[in-house]
Amino acid sequence: MKTAVPRQHLVDVASPSDTTALRNYLRTILTHLVDLHDEGKNADVLFGGGKSAALHRHFDGVVESALKAIEIVADRVCALDPHNELTRRTAVQGSRRSSLAAPTAVAIATEAAKSAADIVRRIVTVREIIGAVGNRIRDDDPLAAALLCRINTVLETQAITLQNLTVAAGRNSP
């Protein structure tokens, strides 16, 4: 389930030597987690009823995991702010790149499968970004690196479960 991360999604290869660089690394992750949260909410609406109740519940889990990860990373960004000018809310709002509008119609099976596959790909991309940043900051901020490792473990579980549910749903569809 490994995909290449486009180069523009990765942060600079240099290790952070100050808290500003570390905050920037974490803000990059925060941006991707906010997008994953938005995409998860969008997909969750698609599975709001019918035969795909298991996928619907799992998308709820993806959204909740992304939200918890956002809170953890935002708290760490705020803790690294030397003047305490940032709040969790402003850290998250500053990282928001897009807001996806939720669809109003219930998706057909092929659209649902495509949406699930898109979310799995997005989770894999976010995990690779988090892993790359975690490796780069390990020496400068072991606490943040450990938090990112735990977030990655949760996201990996979410991706595997979602992939398995998608395969099972495909076998059970008419």
PDB file of C-alpha atoms in Angstrom:
ATOM      1  CA  MET A   1       0.000   0.000   0.000  1.00  0.00           C
ATOM      2  CA  LYS A   2       3.000   2.267  -0.547  1.00  0.00           C
ATOM      3  CA  THR A   3       2.622   5.160  -2.945  1.00  0.00           C
ATOM      4  CA  ALA A   4       5.095   7.820  -3.931  1.00  0.00           C
ATOM      5  CA  VAL A   5       4.564  11.195  -2.320  1.00  0.00           C
ATOM      6  CA  PRO A   6       4.842  14.046  -4.808  1.00  0.00           C
ATOM      7  CA  ARG A   7       7.957  16.090  -4.023  1.00  0.00           C
ATOM      8  CA  GLN A   8       5.951  19.288  -3.452  1.00  0.00           C
ATOM      9  CA  HIS A   9       4.190  17.631  -0.503  1.00  0.00           C
ATOM     10  CA  LEU A  10       7.415  17.000   1.381  1.00  0.00           C
ATOM     11  CA  VAL A  11       9.153  19.558   3.534  1.00  0.00           C
ATOM     12  CA  ASP A  12      12.799  20.576   3.115  1.00  0.00           C
ATOM     13  CA  VAL A  13      15.322  17.843   3.735  1.00  0.00           C
ATOM     14  CA  ALA A  14      17.328  19.836   6.261  1.00  0.00           C
ATOM     15  CA  SER A  15      16.758  19.069   9.923  1.00  0.00           C
ATOM     16  CA  PRO A  16      15.143  21.854  11.893  1.00  0.00           C
ATOM     17  CA  SER A  17      17.663  23.710  14.018  1.00  0.00           C
ATOM     18  CA  ASP A  18      15.183  26.040  15.650  1.00  0.00           C
ATOM     19  CA  THR A  19      11.584  26.072  16.776  1.00  0.00           C
ATOM     20  CA  THR A  20      10.467  28.095  13.753  1.00  0.00           C
ATOM     21  CA  ALA A  21      11.519  25.319  11.384  1.00  0.00           C
ATOM     22  CA  LEU A  22       9.922  22.710  13.630  1.00  0.00           C
ATOM     23  CA  ARG A  23       6.657  24.668  13.746  1.00  0.00           C
ATOM     24  CA  ASN A  24       6.719  24.880   9.952  1.00  0.00           C
ATOM     25  CA  TYR A  25       7.158  21.105   9.679  1.00  0.00           C
ATOM     26  CA  LEU A  26       4.254  20.529  12.035  1.00  0.00           C
ATOM     27  CA  ARG A  27       2.091  23.069  10.208  1.00  0.00           C
ATOM     28  CA  THR A  28       2.700  21.149   6.981  1.00  0.00           C
ATOM     29  CA  ILE A  29       1.395  18.021   8.684  1.00  0.00           C
ATOM     30  CA  LEU A  30      -1.499  19.970  10.156  1.00  0.00           C
ATOM     31  CA  THR A  31      -2.521  21.126   6.684  1.00  0.00           C
ATOM     32  CA  HIS A  32      -2.619  17.561   5.408  1.00  0.00           C
ATOM     33  CA  LEU A  33      -4.520  16.311   8.467  1.00  0.00           C
ATOM     34  CA  VAL A  34      -7.137  19.051   8.044  1.00  0.00           C
ATOM     35  CA  ASP A  35      -7.562  18.020   4.405  1.00  0.00           C
ATOM     36  CA  LEU A  36      -7.835  14.347   5.395  1.00  0.00           C
ATOM     37  CA  HIS A  37     -10.466  15.286   7.987  1.00  0.00           C
ATOM     38  CA  ASP A  38     -12.442  17.219   5.357  1.00  0.00           C
ATOM     39  CA  GLU A  39     -12.211  14.371   2.841  1.00  0.00           C
ATOM     40  CA  GLY A  40     -13.278  11.882   5.502  1.00  0.00           C
ATOM     41  CA  LYS A  41     -16.326  13.998   6.363  1.00  0.00           C
ATOM     42  CA  ASN A  42     -17.173  14.229   2.676  1.00  0.00           C
ATOM     43  CA  ALA A  43     -16.921  10.451   2.240  1.00  0.00           C
ATOM     44  CA  ASP A  44     -18.858   9.880   5.467  1.00  0.00           C
ATOM     45  CA  VAL A  45     -21.842  11.706   3.973  1.00  0.00           C
ATOM     46  CA  LEU A  46     -21.755   9.378   0.958  1.00  0.00           C
ATOM     47  CA  PHE A  47     -22.195   6.374   3.242  1.00  0.00           C
ATOM     48  CA  GLY A  48     -24.988   7.857   5.330  1.00  0.00           C
ATOM     49  CA  GLY A  49     -27.263   4.875   5.024  1.00  0.00           C
ATOM     50  CA  GLY A  50     -28.133   1.787   3.078  1.00  0.00           C
ATOM     51  CA  LYS A  51     -25.912  -1.238   2.538  1.00  0.00           C
ATOM     52  CA  SER A  52     -22.655   0.461   3.450  1.00  0.00           C
ATOM     53  CA  ALA A  53     -23.228   0.966   7.192  1.00  0.00           C
ATOM     54  CA  ALA A  54     -19.839  -0.604   8.040  1.00  0.00           C
ATOM     55  CA  LEU A  55     -18.046   1.823   5.721  1.00  0.00           C
ATOM     56  CA  HIS A  56     -20.076   4.693   7.153  1.00  0.00           C
ATOM     57  CA  ARG A  57     -18.983   3.763  10.682  1.00  0.00           C
ATOM     58  CA  HIS A  58     -15.395   3.434   9.569  1.00  0.00           C
ATOM     59  CA  PHE A  59     -15.400   6.844   7.901  1.00  0.00           C
ATOM     60  CA  ASP A  60     -16.663   8.200  11.226  1.00  0.00           C
ATOM     61  CA  GLY A  61     -13.526   6.640  12.731  1.00  0.00           C
ATOM     62  CA  VAL A  62     -11.243   8.183  10.094  1.00  0.00           C
ATOM     63  CA  VAL A  63     -12.768  11.608  10.738  1.00  0.00           C
ATOM     64  CA  GLU A  64     -12.399  11.195  14.503  1.00  0.00           C
ATOM     65  CA  SER A  65      -8.782   9.982  14.201  1.00  0.00           C
ATOM     66  CA  ALA A  66      -7.873  12.911  11.954  1.00  0.00           C
ATOM     67  CA  LEU A  67      -9.528  15.332  14.370  1.00  0.00           C
ATOM     68  CA  LYS A  68      -7.596  13.927  17.347  1.00  0.00           C
ATOM     69  CA  ALA A  69      -4.356  14.089  15.354  1.00  0.00           C
ATOM     70  CA  ILE A  70      -5.127  17.702  14.406  1.00  0.00           C
ATOM     71  CA  GLU A  71      -5.585  18.571  18.078  1.00  0.00           C
ATOM     72  CA  ILE A  72      -2.326  16.856  19.087  1.00  0.00           C
ATOM     73  CA  VAL A  73      -0.255  18.524  16.357  1.00  0.00           C
ATOM     74  CA  ALA A  74      -1.910  21.923  16.903  1.00  0.00           C
ATOM     75  CA  ASP A  75      -1.150  21.706  20.627  1.00  0.00           C
ATOM     76  CA  ARG A  76       2.492  20.940  19.836  1.00  0.00           C
ATOM     77  CA  VAL A  77       2.685  23.858  17.371  1.00  0.00           C
ATOM     78  CA  CYS A  78       1.278  26.161  20.068  1.00  0.00           C
ATOM     79  CA  ALA A  79       3.735  24.829  22.648  1.00  0.00           C
ATOM     80  CA  LEU A  80       6.606  25.706  20.316  1.00  0.00           C
ATOM     81  CA  ASP A  81       5.390  29.296  19.890  1.00  0.00           C
ATOM     82  CA  PRO A  82       7.912  31.377  21.850  1.00  0.00           C
ATOM     83  CA  HIS A  83       5.517  34.262  22.429  1.00  0.00           C
ATOM     84  CA  ASN A  84       2.377  32.183  22.980  1.00  0.00           C
ATOM     85  CA  GLU A  85       0.638  34.103  20.211  1.00  0.00           C
ATOM     86  CA  LEU A  86      -0.924  31.014  18.700  1.00  0.00           C
ATOM     87  CA  THR A  87      -3.952  29.229  19.974  1.00  0.00           C
ATOM     88  CA  ARG A  88      -5.024  25.782  18.842  1.00  0.00           C
ATOM     89  CA  ARG A  89      -7.834  27.363  16.816  1.00  0.00           C
ATOM     90  CA  THR A  90      -5.570  29.806  14.970  1.00  0.00           C
ATOM     91  CA  ALA A  91      -3.023  27.057  14.310  1.00  0.00           C
ATOM     92  CA  VAL A  92      -5.702  24.893  12.704  1.00  0.00           C
ATOM     93  CA  GLN A  93      -7.321  27.766  10.813  1.00  0.00           C
ATOM     94  CA  GLY A  94      -3.949  28.841   9.477  1.00  0.00           C
ATOM     95  CA  SER A  95      -3.415  25.344   8.135  1.00  0.00           C
ATOM     96  CA  ARG A  96      -6.770  25.035   6.388  1.00  0.00           C
ATOM     97  CA  ARG A  97      -6.183  24.952   2.641  1.00  0.00           C
ATOM     98  CA  SER A  98      -9.568  23.912   1.419  1.00  0.00           C
ATOM     99  CA  SER A  99     -13.045  23.149   2.547  1.00  0.00           C
ATOM    100  CA  LEU A 100     -14.818  20.398   0.671  1.00  0.00           C
ATOM    101  CA  ALA A 101     -18.543  20.758   0.196  1.00  0.00           C
ATOM    102  CA  ALA A 102     -20.462  17.674   1.246  1.00  0.00           C
ATOM    103  CA  PRO A 103     -22.508  16.054  -1.528  1.00  0.00           C
ATOM    104  CA  THR A 104     -26.251  15.992  -1.146  1.00  0.00           C
ATOM    105  CA  ALA A 105     -27.080  12.790  -3.018  1.00  0.00           C
ATOM    106  CA  VAL A 106     -26.483   9.230  -1.835  1.00  0.00           C
ATOM    107  CA  ALA A 107     -23.656   7.713  -3.864  1.00  0.00           C
ATOM    108  CA  ILE A 108     -23.991   4.706  -6.098  1.00  0.00           C
ATOM    109  CA  ALA A 109     -21.748   1.694  -5.392  1.00  0.00           C
ATOM    110  CA  THR A 110     -18.996   2.620  -7.861  1.00  0.00           C
ATOM    111  CA  GLU A 111     -18.819   6.153  -6.499  1.00  0.00           C
ATOM    112  CA  ALA A 112     -18.641   4.765  -2.976  1.00  0.00           C
ATOM    113  CA  ALA A 113     -15.773   2.421  -3.882  1.00  0.00           C
ATOM    114  CA  LYS A 114     -13.928   5.259  -5.611  1.00  0.00           C
ATOM    115  CA  SER A 115     -14.383   7.466  -2.555  1.00  0.00           C
ATOM    116  CA  ALA A 116     -13.048   4.764  -0.231  1.00  0.00           C
ATOM    117  CA  ALA A 117     -10.029   4.195  -2.479  1.00  0.00           C
ATOM    118  CA  ASP A 118      -9.387   7.953  -2.558  1.00  0.00           C
ATOM    119  CA  ILE A 119      -9.435   8.124   1.235  1.00  0.00           C
ATOM    120  CA  VAL A 120      -7.039   5.160   1.504  1.00  0.00           C
ATOM    121  CA  ARG A 121      -4.654   6.891  -0.923  1.00  0.00           C
ATOM    122  CA  ARG A 122      -4.956  10.134   1.044  1.00  0.00           C
ATOM    123  CA  ILE A 123      -4.215   8.348   4.324  1.00  0.00           C
ATOM    124  CA  VAL A 124      -1.142   6.701   2.764  1.00  0.00           C
ATOM    125  CA  THR A 125       0.097  10.088   1.527  1.00  0.00           C
ATOM    126  CA  VAL A 126      -0.452  11.732   4.913  1.00  0.00           C
ATOM    127  CA  ARG A 127       1.315   8.819   6.648  1.00  0.00           C
ATOM    128  CA  GLU A 128       4.348   9.179   4.380  1.00  0.00           C
ATOM    129  CA  ILE A 129       4.532  12.914   5.021  1.00  0.00           C
ATOM    130  CA  ILE A 130       4.212  12.376   8.777  1.00  0.00           C
ATOM    131  CA  GLY A 131       6.886   9.655   8.648  1.00  0.00           C
ATOM    132  CA  ALA A 132       9.301  11.868   6.711  1.00  0.00           C
ATOM    133  CA  VAL A 133       8.818  14.769   9.113  1.00  0.00           C
ATOM    134  CA  GLY A 134       9.063  12.473  12.140  1.00  0.00           C
ATOM    135  CA  ASN A 135      12.409  11.164  10.915  1.00  0.00           C
ATOM    136  CA  ARG A 136      13.713  14.684  10.347  1.00  0.00           C
ATOM    137  CA  ILE A 137      12.711  16.049  13.741  1.00  0.00           C
ATOM    138  CA  ARG A 138      13.543  13.007  15.884  1.00  0.00           C
ATOM    139  CA  ASP A 139      16.741  14.535  17.315  1.00  0.00           C
ATOM    140  CA  ASP A 140      15.444  18.091  17.703  1.00  0.00           C
ATOM    141  CA  ASP A 141      12.054  17.257  19.219  1.00  0.00           C
ATOM    142  CA  PRO A 142      11.690  13.647  20.384  1.00  0.00           C
ATOM    143  CA  LEU A 143       8.272  14.395  21.904  1.00  0.00           C
ATOM    144  CA  ALA A 144       6.826  15.606  18.603  1.00  0.00           C
ATOM    145  CA  ALA A 145       8.450  12.667  16.778  1.00  0.00           C
ATOM    146  CA  ALA A 146       6.848  10.201  19.218  1.00  0.00           C
ATOM    147  CA  LEU A 147       3.444  11.874  18.808  1.00  0.00           C
ATOM    148  CA  LEU A 148       3.749  11.656  15.031  1.00  0.00           C
ATOM    149  CA  CYS A 149       4.689   7.980  15.279  1.00  0.00           C
ATOM    150  CA  ARG A 150       1.523   7.274  17.288  1.00  0.00           C
ATOM    151  CA  ILE A 151      -0.603   9.241  14.820  1.00  0.00           C
ATOM    152  CA  ASN A 152       0.914   7.214  11.974  1.00  0.00           C
ATOM    153  CA  THR A 153       0.067   3.939  13.718  1.00  0.00           C
ATOM    154  CA  VAL A 154      -3.583   4.967  14.068  1.00  0.00           C
ATOM    155  CA  LEU A 155      -3.775   6.120  10.446  1.00  0.00           C
ATOM    156  CA  GLU A 156      -2.189   2.871   9.241  1.00  0.00           C
ATOM    157  CA  THR A 157      -4.849   0.871  11.084  1.00  0.00           C
ATOM    158  CA  GLN A 158      -7.571   3.077   9.597  1.00  0.00           C
ATOM    159  CA  ALA A 159      -6.252   2.584   6.056  1.00  0.00           C
ATOM    160  CA  ILE A 160      -5.964  -1.199   6.384  1.00  0.00           C
ATOM    161  CA  THR A 161      -9.435  -1.547   7.879  1.00  0.00           C
ATOM    162  CA  LEU A 162     -10.962   0.738   5.253  1.00  0.00           C
ATOM    163  CA  GLN A 163      -9.275  -1.195   2.465  1.00  0.00           C
ATOM    164  CA  ASN A 164     -10.574  -4.492   3.883  1.00  0.00           C
ATOM    165  CA  LEU A 165     -14.108  -3.107   4.258  1.00  0.00           C
ATOM    166  CA  THR A 166     -14.044  -1.816   0.693  1.00  0.00           C
ATOM    167  CA  VAL A 167     -13.000  -5.235  -0.627  1.00  0.00           C
ATOM    168  CA  ALA A 168     -15.708  -6.942   1.453  1.00  0.00           C
ATOM    169  CA  ALA A 169     -18.346  -4.459   0.269  1.00  0.00           C
ATOM    170  CA  GLY A 170     -17.335  -5.137  -3.339  1.00  0.00           C
ATOM    171  CA  ARG A 171     -17.828  -8.880  -2.857  1.00  0.00           C
ATOM    172  CA  ASN A 172     -21.262  -8.353  -1.295  1.00  0.00           C
ATOM    173  CA  SER A 173     -22.631  -5.960  -3.912  1.00  0.00           C
ATOM    174  CA  PRO A 174     -24.979  -7.343  -6.574  1.00  0.00           C
TER     175      PRO A 174
END
